[in-house]
């Protein structure tokens, strides 16, 4: 039982395409520059890391060890410097303040940003485009232009040296 359709084959003309050439992977040029560059970068790296080494080793030394030699590694790990810094600088309170200000600022910025994005996306096409252009125009204004007026506003409202002024500033700068 044959099917009703007949298949015809269409002759395909021979192609005259050139074979595809594979690119050879060229090795990077090896010259005298690379070893010389590496020799120059070793002292540069040491020069950049040396102050970090001095800072870390001196933090674990006693005052007498620092007076005798700043470069030598400490004889034993002395953690009293960290305890003194923690207590005298009140670092615990500073960390709590930083966590509080950061958490509130980011939460408020995310909430405001989500509401603004919803208004831009869900509005009519004409108003959404206008809102988006207004938002982008605000991003083009340098933040330094608002520093003096913002300081004067915080001074006039009585918010200088408060957590609220930092939160307002951070929320405004995150937007």
Coordinates of N, CA and C in Angstrom, one line a residue, residues 105-121 135 171 174-175:
X105 N 19.3 52.5 56.9 CA 19.5 53.2 55.7 C 19.2 52.3 54.5
X106 N 19.7 51.1 54.5 CA 19.5 50.1 53.4 C 18.0 49.7 53.4
X107 N 17.4 49.5 54.5 CA 16.0 49.1 54.5 C 15.1 50.2 53.9
X108 N 15.3 51.4 54.3 CA 14.5 52.5 53.8 C 14.8 52.7 52.3
X109 N 16.0 52.6 51.9 CA 16.4 52.8 50.5 C 15.8 51.7 49.6
X110 N 15.8 50.5 50.1 CA 15.2 49.4 49.3 C 13.6 49.6 49.2
X111 N 13.0 50.0 50.3 CA 11.6 50.2 50.3 C 11.2 51.3 49.3
X112 N 11.9 52.4 49.4 CA 11.6 53.6 48.6 C 11.9 53.2 47.1
X113 N 13.0 52.5 46.9 CA 13.4 52.1 45.5 C 12.3 51.2 44.9
X114 N 11.8 50.2 45.7 CA 10.9 49.3 45.2 C 9.5 50.0 44.9
X115 N 9.1 50.9 45.7 CA 7.9 51.7 45.4 C 8.1 52.5 44.2
X116 N 9.2 53.2 44.0 CA 9.5 54.0 42.8 C 9.5 53.1 41.6
X117 N 10.1 52.0 41.7 CA 10.2 51.1 40.5 C 8.8 50.6 40.1
X118 N 8.0 50.3 41.1 CA 6.6 49.8 40.9 C 5.8 51.0 40.2
X119 N 6.0 52.2 40.6 CA 5.3 53.3 40.0 C 5.7 53.5 38.6
X120 N 7.0 53.4 38.3 CA 7.5 53.6 37.0 C 7.0 52.5 36.1
X121 N 7.1 51.2 36.5 CA 6.7 50.1 35.7 C 5.2 50.0 35.4
X135 N 13.9 60.7 36.8 CA 14.8 59.9 37.7 C 16.3 59.9 37.1
X171 N 20.4 57.4 52.8 CA 19.2 57.0 52.0 C 19.2 57.9 50.7
X174 N 21.9 56.7 48.3 CA 21.7 55.4 47.7 C 20.7 55.4 46.6
X175 N 19.9 56.4 46.6 CA 18.8 56.5 45.6 C 19.3 56.9 44.2

